[in-house]
CSV table of C-alpha atoms in Angstrom, one decimal:
chain,number,residue,atom,x,y,z
A,584,UNK,CA,19.4,-7.9,-98.5
A,585,UNK,CA,22.2,-9.3,-100.5
A,586,UNK,CA,24.5,-12.0,-99.1
A,587,UNK,CA,27.2,-10.6,-96.8
A,588,UNK,CA,30.3,-12.0,-95.1
A,589,UNK,CA,30.0,-11.4,-91.4
A,590,UNK,CA,32.2,-12.0,-88.4
A,591,UNK,CA,30.9,-13.1,-85.0
A,592,UNK,CA,33.5,-12.7,-82.2
A,593,UNK,CA,32.8,-15.3,-79.5
A,594,UNK,CA,32.0,-18.9,-80.1
A,595,UNK,CA,29.9,-19.4,-76.9
A,596,UNK,CA,26.3,-20.3,-77.0
A,597,UNK,CA,25.0,-16.9,-77.9
A,598,UNK,CA,27.6,-16.2,-80.6
A,599,UNK,CA,26.9,-19.6,-82.1
A,600,UNK,CA,23.1,-19.2,-82.0
A,601,UNK,CA,23.3,-15.8,-83.7
A,602,UNK,CA,25.6,-17.2,-86.3
A,603,UNK,CA,22.9,-19.8,-87.1
A,604,UNK,CA,20.3,-16.9,-87.5
A,605,UNK,CA,22.7,-15.1,-89.9
A,606,UNK,CA,23.4,-18.3,-91.8
A,607,UNK,CA,19.7,-19.1,-92.1
A,608,UNK,CA,19.3,-15.7,-93.7
A,609,UNK,CA,21.9,-16.6,-96.4
A,610,UNK,CA,25.0,-14.9,-95.1
A,611,UNK,CA,28.5,-16.4,-94.8
A,612,UNK,CA,29.6,-16.3,-91.2
A,613,UNK,CA,33.0,-16.4,-89.7
A,614,UNK,CA,32.8,-17.5,-86.1
A,615,UNK,CA,35.9,-16.5,-84.1
A,616,UNK,CA,37.0,-18.5,-81.1
A,617,UNK,CA,39.6,-17.5,-78.6
A,618,UNK,CA,40.5,-21.2,-78.4
A,619,UNK,CA,42.2,-22.8,-81.3
A,620,UNK,CA,41.0,-26.3,-80.4
A,621,UNK,CA,37.4,-25.2,-80.3
A,622,UNK,CA,37.6,-23.6,-83.7
A,623,UNK,CA,39.2,-26.7,-85.2
A,624,UNK,CA,36.6,-29.0,-83.7
A,625,UNK,CA,33.7,-26.9,-84.9
A,626,UNK,CA,35.0,-27.1,-88.4
A,627,UNK,CA,35.6,-30.8,-88.2
A,628,UNK,CA,32.3,-31.8,-86.6
A,629,UNK,CA,30.1,-28.8,-87.7
A,630,UNK,CA,28.9,-28.7,-84.0
A,631,UNK,CA,29.7,-26.6,-81.0
A,632,UNK,CA,29.4,-29.5,-78.5
A,633,UNK,CA,30.4,-27.6,-75.4
A,634,UNK,CA,27.8,-24.8,-75.7
A,635,UNK,CA,25.0,-26.1,-78.1
A,636,UNK,CA,25.2,-29.9,-78.2
A,637,UNK,CA,23.2,-31.7,-80.9
A,638,UNK,CA,22.9,-28.6,-83.0
A,639,UNK,CA,24.3,-29.1,-86.5
A,640,UNK,CA,25.9,-26.0,-88.0
A,641,UNK,CA,25.5,-25.2,-91.7
A,642,UNK,CA,28.5,-25.2,-94.1
A,643,UNK,CA,28.3,-21.4,-94.3
A,644,UNK,CA,29.5,-21.1,-90.8
A,645,UNK,CA,33.3,-21.4,-90.6
A,646,UNK,CA,35.2,-21.1,-87.3
A,647,UNK,CA,38.4,-19.2,-87.0
A,648,UNK,CA,41.1,-18.8,-84.3
A,649,UNK,CA,43.2,-16.3,-86.3
A,650,UNK,CA,41.5,-12.9,-85.6
A,651,UNK,CA,43.1,-11.2,-88.6
A,652,UNK,CA,41.7,-13.8,-91.0
A,653,UNK,CA,38.3,-13.8,-89.2
A,654,UNK,CA,37.7,-10.0,-89.8
A,655,UNK,CA,39.4,-9.6,-93.2
A,656,UNK,CA,37.3,-7.5,-95.5
A,657,UNK,CA,34.3,-7.6,-93.1
A,658,UNK,CA,32.3,-4.4,-92.8
A,659,UNK,CA,30.1,-5.7,-89.9
A,660,UNK,CA,31.5,-7.4,-86.8
A,661,UNK,CA,29.2,-8.9,-84.1
A,662,UNK,CA,30.8,-8.9,-80.6
A,663,UNK,CA,29.5,-11.8,-78.5
A,664,UNK,CA,32.3,-12.2,-75.9
A,665,UNK,CA,31.8,-11.8,-72.2
A,666,UNK,CA,31.7,-8.1,-71.1
A,667,UNK,CA,35.0,-8.5,-69.2
A,668,UNK,CA,36.8,-9.4,-72.5
A,669,UNK,CA,35.4,-6.5,-74.6
A,670,UNK,CA,38.3,-4.1,-74.0
A,671,UNK,CA,40.9,-6.8,-74.7
A,672,UNK,CA,39.2,-7.9,-77.9
A,673,UNK,CA,38.8,-4.3,-79.2
A,674,UNK,CA,42.5,-3.6,-78.6
A,675,UNK,CA,43.3,-6.7,-80.7
A,676,UNK,CA,40.9,-5.6,-83.4
A,677,UNK,CA,42.8,-2.4,-83.9
A,678,UNK,CA,45.8,-4.3,-85.3
A,679,UNK,CA,43.8,-5.6,-88.2
A,680,UNK,CA,40.9,-3.2,-89.0
A,681,UNK,CA,41.8,-1.4,-92.3
A,682,UNK,CA,38.5,0.4,-93.0
A,683,UNK,CA,35.5,1.7,-90.9
A,684,UNK,CA,33.3,-1.1,-89.5
A,685,UNK,CA,29.9,-1.3,-87.9
A,686,UNK,CA,30.1,-3.1,-84.6
A,687,UNK,CA,27.1,-4.9,-83.3
A,688,UNK,CA,27.5,-5.9,-79.7
A,689,UNK,CA,25.2,-8.4,-77.9
A,690,UNK,CA,27.0,-8.2,-74.5
A,691,UNK,CA,24.9,-7.7,-71.3
A,692,UNK,CA,27.0,-6.1,-68.6
A,693,UNK,CA,28.6,-3.0,-67.2
A,694,UNK,CA,32.3,-2.6,-66.4
A,695,UNK,CA,33.0,-2.2,-62.6
A,696,UNK,CA,35.3,0.7,-61.8
A,697,UNK,CA,34.8,2.6,-64.9
A,698,UNK,CA,31.1,2.0,-64.8
A,699,UNK,CA,31.0,2.1,-68.6
A,700,UNK,CA,28.4,0.5,-70.8
A,701,UNK,CA,29.7,-1.8,-73.5
A,702,UNK,CA,29.0,0.8,-76.3
A,703,UNK,CA,31.1,3.3,-74.3
A,704,UNK,CA,33.9,0.8,-73.9
A,705,UNK,CA,33.9,0.2,-77.7
A,706,UNK,CA,34.0,4.0,-78.3
A,707,UNK,CA,37.0,4.4,-76.0
A,708,UNK,CA,39.0,1.6,-77.6
A,709,UNK,CA,38.1,2.0,-81.3
A,710,UNK,CA,39.1,5.4,-82.9
A,711,UNK,CA,36.3,7.3,-84.6
A,712,UNK,CA,37.8,7.0,-88.0
A,713,UNK,CA,37.6,3.2,-87.8
A,714,UNK,CA,34.1,3.1,-86.3
A,715,UNK,CA,31.1,3.5,-88.7
A,716,UNK,CA,28.4,2.7,-86.2
A,717,UNK,CA,27.7,0.9,-82.9
A,718,UNK,CA,24.5,-1.1,-82.7
A,719,UNK,CA,23.2,-3.0,-79.6
A,720,UNK,CA,21.2,-6.2,-79.9
A,721,UNK,CA,19.4,-7.3,-76.8
A,722,UNK,CA,16.2,-8.9,-75.6
A,723,UNK,CA,14.6,-12.1,-74.1
A,724,UNK,CA,16.5,-14.7,-76.0
A,725,UNK,CA,18.0,-18.0,-74.7
A,726,UNK,CA,20.6,-19.3,-77.2
A,727,UNK,CA,19.3,-22.8,-76.7
A,728,UNK,CA,15.9,-21.8,-78.0
A,729,UNK,CA,17.2,-19.6,-80.8
A,730,UNK,CA,19.3,-22.5,-82.1
A,731,UNK,CA,16.2,-24.7,-82.3
A,732,UNK,CA,14.5,-21.9,-84.4
A,733,UNK,CA,11.9,-21.3,-81.7
A,734,UNK,CA,10.1,-17.9,-82.0
A,735,UNK,CA,12.2,-15.1,-80.5
A,736,UNK,CA,12.0,-11.3,-80.4
A,737,UNK,CA,14.8,-8.9,-79.7
A,738,UNK,CA,15.5,-5.2,-80.1
A,739,UNK,CA,18.4,-3.3,-81.8
A,740,UNK,CA,19.4,0.1,-80.7
A,741,UNK,CA,21.7,2.7,-82.2
A,742,UNK,CA,22.3,6.4,-82.3
A,743,UNK,CA,21.9,6.0,-86.1
A,744,UNK,CA,18.5,4.7,-87.0
A,745,UNK,CA,19.7,3.6,-90.4
A,746,UNK,CA,22.4,1.4,-88.8
A,747,UNK,CA,19.7,-0.2,-86.5
A,748,UNK,CA,17.5,-0.8,-89.5
A,749,UNK,CA,20.4,-2.4,-91.4
A,750,UNK,CA,21.1,-4.8,-88.5
A,751,UNK,CA,17.3,-5.5,-88.2
A,752,UNK,CA,17.4,-6.6,-91.8
A,753,UNK,CA,20.4,-8.7,-91.3
A,754,UNK,CA,18.9,-10.8,-88.5
A,755,UNK,CA,15.2,-10.8,-89.1
A,756,UNK,CA,13.4,-13.9,-90.3
A,757,UNK,CA,10.3,-15.9,-89.6
A,758,UNK,CA,11.8,-17.3,-86.3
A,759,UNK,CA,13.7,-14.2,-85.2
A,760,UNK,CA,11.8,-11.0,-85.1
A,761,UNK,CA,13.8,-7.7,-84.6
A,762,UNK,CA,12.4,-4.3,-83.4
A,763,UNK,CA,14.4,-1.1,-83.5
A,764,UNK,CA,14.7,1.3,-80.5
A,765,UNK,CA,16.6,4.6,-80.4
A,766,UNK,CA,17.4,4.3,-76.7
A,767,UNK,CA,20.9,2.9,-76.5
A,768,UNK,CA,21.3,3.6,-72.8
A,769,UNK,CA,18.0,2.0,-71.8
A,770,UNK,CA,18.6,-1.1,-73.9
A,771,UNK,CA,22.1,-1.6,-72.4
A,772,UNK,CA,21.0,-0.9,-68.8
A,773,UNK,CA,18.0,-3.2,-69.0
A,774,UNK,CA,20.0,-6.0,-70.6
A,775,UNK,CA,22.8,-5.7,-68.0
A,776,UNK,CA,20.8,-5.2,-64.8
A,777,UNK,CA,18.2,-7.9,-65.3
A,778,UNK,CA,21.0,-10.4,-64.6
A,779,UNK,CA,21.2,-9.1,-61.1
A,780,UNK,CA,17.5,-9.6,-60.5
A,781,UNK,CA,17.8,-13.1,-62.0
A,782,UNK,CA,20.5,-14.0,-59.5
A,783,UNK,CA,18.1,-12.8,-56.7
A,784,UNK,CA,15.2,-14.8,-58.2
A,785,UNK,CA,17.4,-17.9,-58.3
A,786,UNK,CA,18.3,-17.4,-54.6
A,787,UNK,CA,14.7,-17.1,-53.7
A,788,UNK,CA,13.9,-20.3,-55.5
A,789,UNK,CA,16.9,-22.0,-54.0
A,790,UNK,CA,15.6,-21.1,-50.5
A,791,UNK,CA,12.3,-22.7,-51.4
A,792,UNK,CA,10.2,-19.6,-51.6
A,793,UNK,CA,7.4,-19.6,-54.0
A,794,UNK,CA,6.0,-17.6,-56.9
A,795,UNK,CA,4.9,-14.7,-54.6
A,796,UNK,CA,8.4,-14.0,-53.6
A,797,UNK,CA,9.8,-14.2,-57.2
A,798,UNK,CA,7.0,-11.9,-58.5
A,799,UNK,CA,7.9,-9.4,-55.9
A,800,UNK,CA,11.6,-9.5,-56.7
A,801,UNK,CA,10.9,-9.1,-60.4
A,802,UNK,CA,8.5,-6.2,-60.0
A,803,UNK,CA,10.6,-4.3,-57.5
A,804,UNK,CA,13.7,-5.2,-59.4
A,805,UNK,CA,12.3,-3.6,-62.6
A,806,UNK,CA,11.5,-0.5,-60.6
A,807,UNK,CA,15.1,-0.1,-59.4
A,808,UNK,CA,16.4,-0.8,-62.9
A,809,UNK,CA,14.1,1.9,-64.3
A,810,UNK,CA,15.2,4.3,-61.5
A,811,UNK,CA,18.8,4.0,-62.3
A,812,UNK,CA,18.3,4.0,-66.1
A,813,UNK,CA,16.2,7.2,-65.9
A,814,UNK,CA,19.0,8.9,-63.9
A,815,UNK,CA,21.5,7.8,-66.5
A,816,UNK,CA,19.5,9.3,-69.4
A,817,UNK,CA,17.4,6.3,-70.5
A,818,UNK,CA,13.7,6.6,-71.6
A,819,UNK,CA,11.7,4.9,-68.8
A,820,UNK,CA,9.3,3.4,-71.4
A,821,UNK,CA,12.2,1.2,-72.7
A,822,UNK,CA,12.0,-0.8,-69.5
A,823,UNK,CA,8.4,-1.8,-70.3
A,824,UNK,CA,9.6,-3.4,-73.5
A,825,UNK,CA,11.7,-6.4,-74.7
A,826,UNK,CA,14.9,-5.3,-73.0
A,827,UNK,CA,13.1,-4.5,-69.8
A,828,UNK,CA,10.2,-6.6,-68.8
A,829,UNK,CA,10.8,-9.1,-71.6
A,830,UNK,CA,14.4,-9.9,-70.7
A,831,UNK,CA,13.6,-9.8,-67.0
A,832,UNK,CA,10.9,-12.5,-67.3
A,833,UNK,CA,12.9,-14.9,-69.4
A,834,UNK,CA,16.1,-14.6,-67.3
A,835,UNK,CA,14.3,-14.9,-63.9
A,836,UNK,CA,12.1,-17.8,-64.7
A,837,UNK,CA,14.1,-20.2,-66.9
A,838,UNK,CA,16.6,-23.0,-66.2
A,839,UNK,CA,18.4,-21.9,-69.3
A,840,UNK,CA,19.5,-18.8,-67.4
A,841,UNK,CA,23.0,-19.0,-66.0
A,842,UNK,CA,22.2,-16.2,-63.6
A,843,UNK,CA,19.1,-17.9,-62.3
A,844,UNK,CA,21.0,-21.2,-62.0
A,845,UNK,CA,23.9,-19.5,-60.1
A,846,UNK,CA,21.5,-17.8,-57.7
A,847,UNK,CA,19.6,-21.1,-57.2
A,848,UNK,CA,22.8,-22.8,-56.2
A,849,UNK,CA,23.6,-19.9,-53.8
A,850,UNK,CA,20.2,-20.3,-52.2
A,851,UNK,CA,20.8,-24.0,-51.7
A,852,UNK,CA,24.0,-23.2,-49.8
A,853,UNK,CA,26.8,-23.5,-52.4
A,854,UNK,CA,29.6,-21.0,-52.3
A,855,UNK,CA,30.0,-18.5,-55.2
A,856,UNK,CA,33.5,-19.8,-56.0
A,857,UNK,CA,32.4,-23.4,-56.4
A,858,UNK,CA,29.3,-22.4,-58.4
A,859,UNK,CA,31.3,-20.4,-60.9
A,860,UNK,CA,33.9,-23.2,-61.2
A,861,UNK,CA,31.3,-25.8,-61.8
A,862,UNK,CA,29.4,-23.8,-64.4
A,863,UNK,CA,32.4,-23.1,-66.5
A,864,UNK,CA,30.7,-20.2,-68.2
A,865,UNK,CA,30.4,-16.5,-67.5
A,866,UNK,CA,27.7,-15.4,-65.1
A,867,UNK,CA,27.4,-11.8,-66.1
A,868,UNK,CA,25.3,-10.8,-63.1
A,869,UNK,CA,28.0,-11.3,-60.6
A,870,UNK,CA,30.3,-8.7,-62.1
A,871,UNK,CA,27.4,-6.4,-62.9
A,872,UNK,CA,26.2,-6.5,-59.3
A,873,UNK,CA,29.5,-4.8,-58.3
A,874,UNK,CA,29.0,-2.2,-61.0
A,875,UNK,CA,25.3,-1.6,-60.0
A,876,UNK,CA,26.4,-1.1,-56.4
A,877,UNK,CA,28.9,1.5,-57.5
A,878,UNK,CA,26.3,3.2,-59.9
A,879,UNK,CA,23.7,3.4,-57.0
A,880,UNK,CA,26.3,5.3,-55.0
A,881,UNK,CA,27.3,7.5,-57.9
A,882,UNK,CA,23.8,8.5,-58.9
A,883,UNK,CA,22.3,8.4,-55.4
A,884,UNK,CA,19.6,5.9,-56.5
A,885,UNK,CA,17.8,3.6,-54.1
A,886,UNK,CA,18.5,0.0,-55.3
A,887,UNK,CA,17.8,-2.3,-52.3
A,888,UNK,CA,17.9,-5.6,-54.2
A,889,UNK,CA,21.2,-4.8,-56.0
A,890,UNK,CA,22.8,-3.6,-52.7
A,891,UNK,CA,21.6,-6.7,-50.8
A,892,UNK,CA,22.8,-9.0,-53.5
A,893,UNK,CA,26.2,-7.2,-53.4
A,894,UNK,CA,26.4,-8.1,-49.7
A,895,UNK,CA,25.6,-11.7,-50.4
A,896,UNK,CA,28.1,-12.1,-53.2
A,897,UNK,CA,31.0,-10.0,-51.8
A,898,UNK,CA,30.4,-9.6,-48.1
A,899,UNK,CA,29.2,-13.2,-47.3
A,900,UNK,CA,25.8,-12.1,-46.1
A,901,UNK,CA,23.6,-15.2,-45.6
A,902,UNK,CA,20.9,-15.4,-48.4
A,903,UNK,CA,18.1,-16.0,-45.9
A,904,UNK,CA,19.2,-13.0,-43.9
A,905,UNK,CA,19.3,-11.0,-47.1
A,906,UNK,CA,15.6,-11.8,-47.8
A,907,UNK,CA,14.7,-10.9,-44.2
A,908,UNK,CA,16.5,-7.6,-44.6
A,909,UNK,CA,14.6,-6.8,-47.7
A,910,UNK,CA,11.3,-7.7,-46.2
A,911,UNK,CA,11.8,-5.5,-43.1
A,912,UNK,CA,12.8,-2.3,-44.8
A,913,UNK,CA,10.9,0.9,-43.9
A,914,UNK,CA,7.4,1.4,-45.3
A,915,UNK,CA,7.2,3.1,-48.7
A,916,UNK,CA,4.4,4.0,-51.1
A,917,UNK,CA,4.6,2.2,-54.5
A,918,UNK,CA,3.5,5.2,-56.5
A,919,UNK,CA,6.4,7.3,-55.2
A,920,UNK,CA,8.7,5.1,-57.4
A,921,UNK,CA,6.7,5.8,-60.5
A,922,UNK,CA,6.5,9.5,-59.9
A,923,UNK,CA,10.3,9.7,-59.2
A,924,UNK,CA,11.1,7.7,-62.4
A,925,UNK,CA,8.9,9.9,-64.6
A,926,UNK,CA,10.3,13.1,-63.0
A,927,UNK,CA,13.7,12.0,-64.1
A,928,UNK,CA,12.6,11.7,-67.7
């Protein structure tokens, strides 16, 4: 692929790590930051010290605060902002987009209230005549490891296979392997809801429970993700891949995971407010738990872990009591879940 000029919106850890992948592949990258001081410091030091300390950025990554300049003449825009900021950023983009663009989003969340996936938010905010394609990039990928060029695999999904393959070509190299997947719904649902299960896994670890408890949470968590995803039109097989099992494993078991860390602190007795304040970064699973609670009601899907976590986060249920409530639910047959999921396909 020939050298391209690409824009990455969002200079957090993930946006910066993906900028590094693109720069490694010979592309010129414009990294947009909402904060002027951050953009200036990145350009001065060639480092994003707040999010990826000690990682030197190549000269082909230039930070911008001016959104109009950042997207000027770019045909491909990568959106790496928190889910709650997607609508606002899309509205701002409309002031400056002159020609149709391909938007690649790497956000992992669902909007409470509207219950929209990120690709649906983008479609609502960007007129069809300015939108060439939407591609989702997701999978088990900590920014810290990607920035160190550790082996990583992700998936890209789009309604247009050619667009997915184009993005696959943009990002793929010897350290960063990219697979295509036609299931946009499944990739987005898996990427968003695994954060809920990671919060629960962190709580379990914070309470001092062991691997047995976490394995149960991850396995049953995947089952409820698949139940909801199938109801919403996803292919159940997607949840056995990178954006299902893969993302769930990495997010539930690593100290790099903000959601696991937040859950761990909850399990140790800290309040949600002080946890979010101390972390200073978006914990997507908190907002997504509210959306999942609403989706479970809308689609009449049994999602006990998500519902219990909602009570912990928003109704002050004690984490220990939450685990007890999960363990004393009525008896069920494991195979019933698999049959129900497959029947929805």
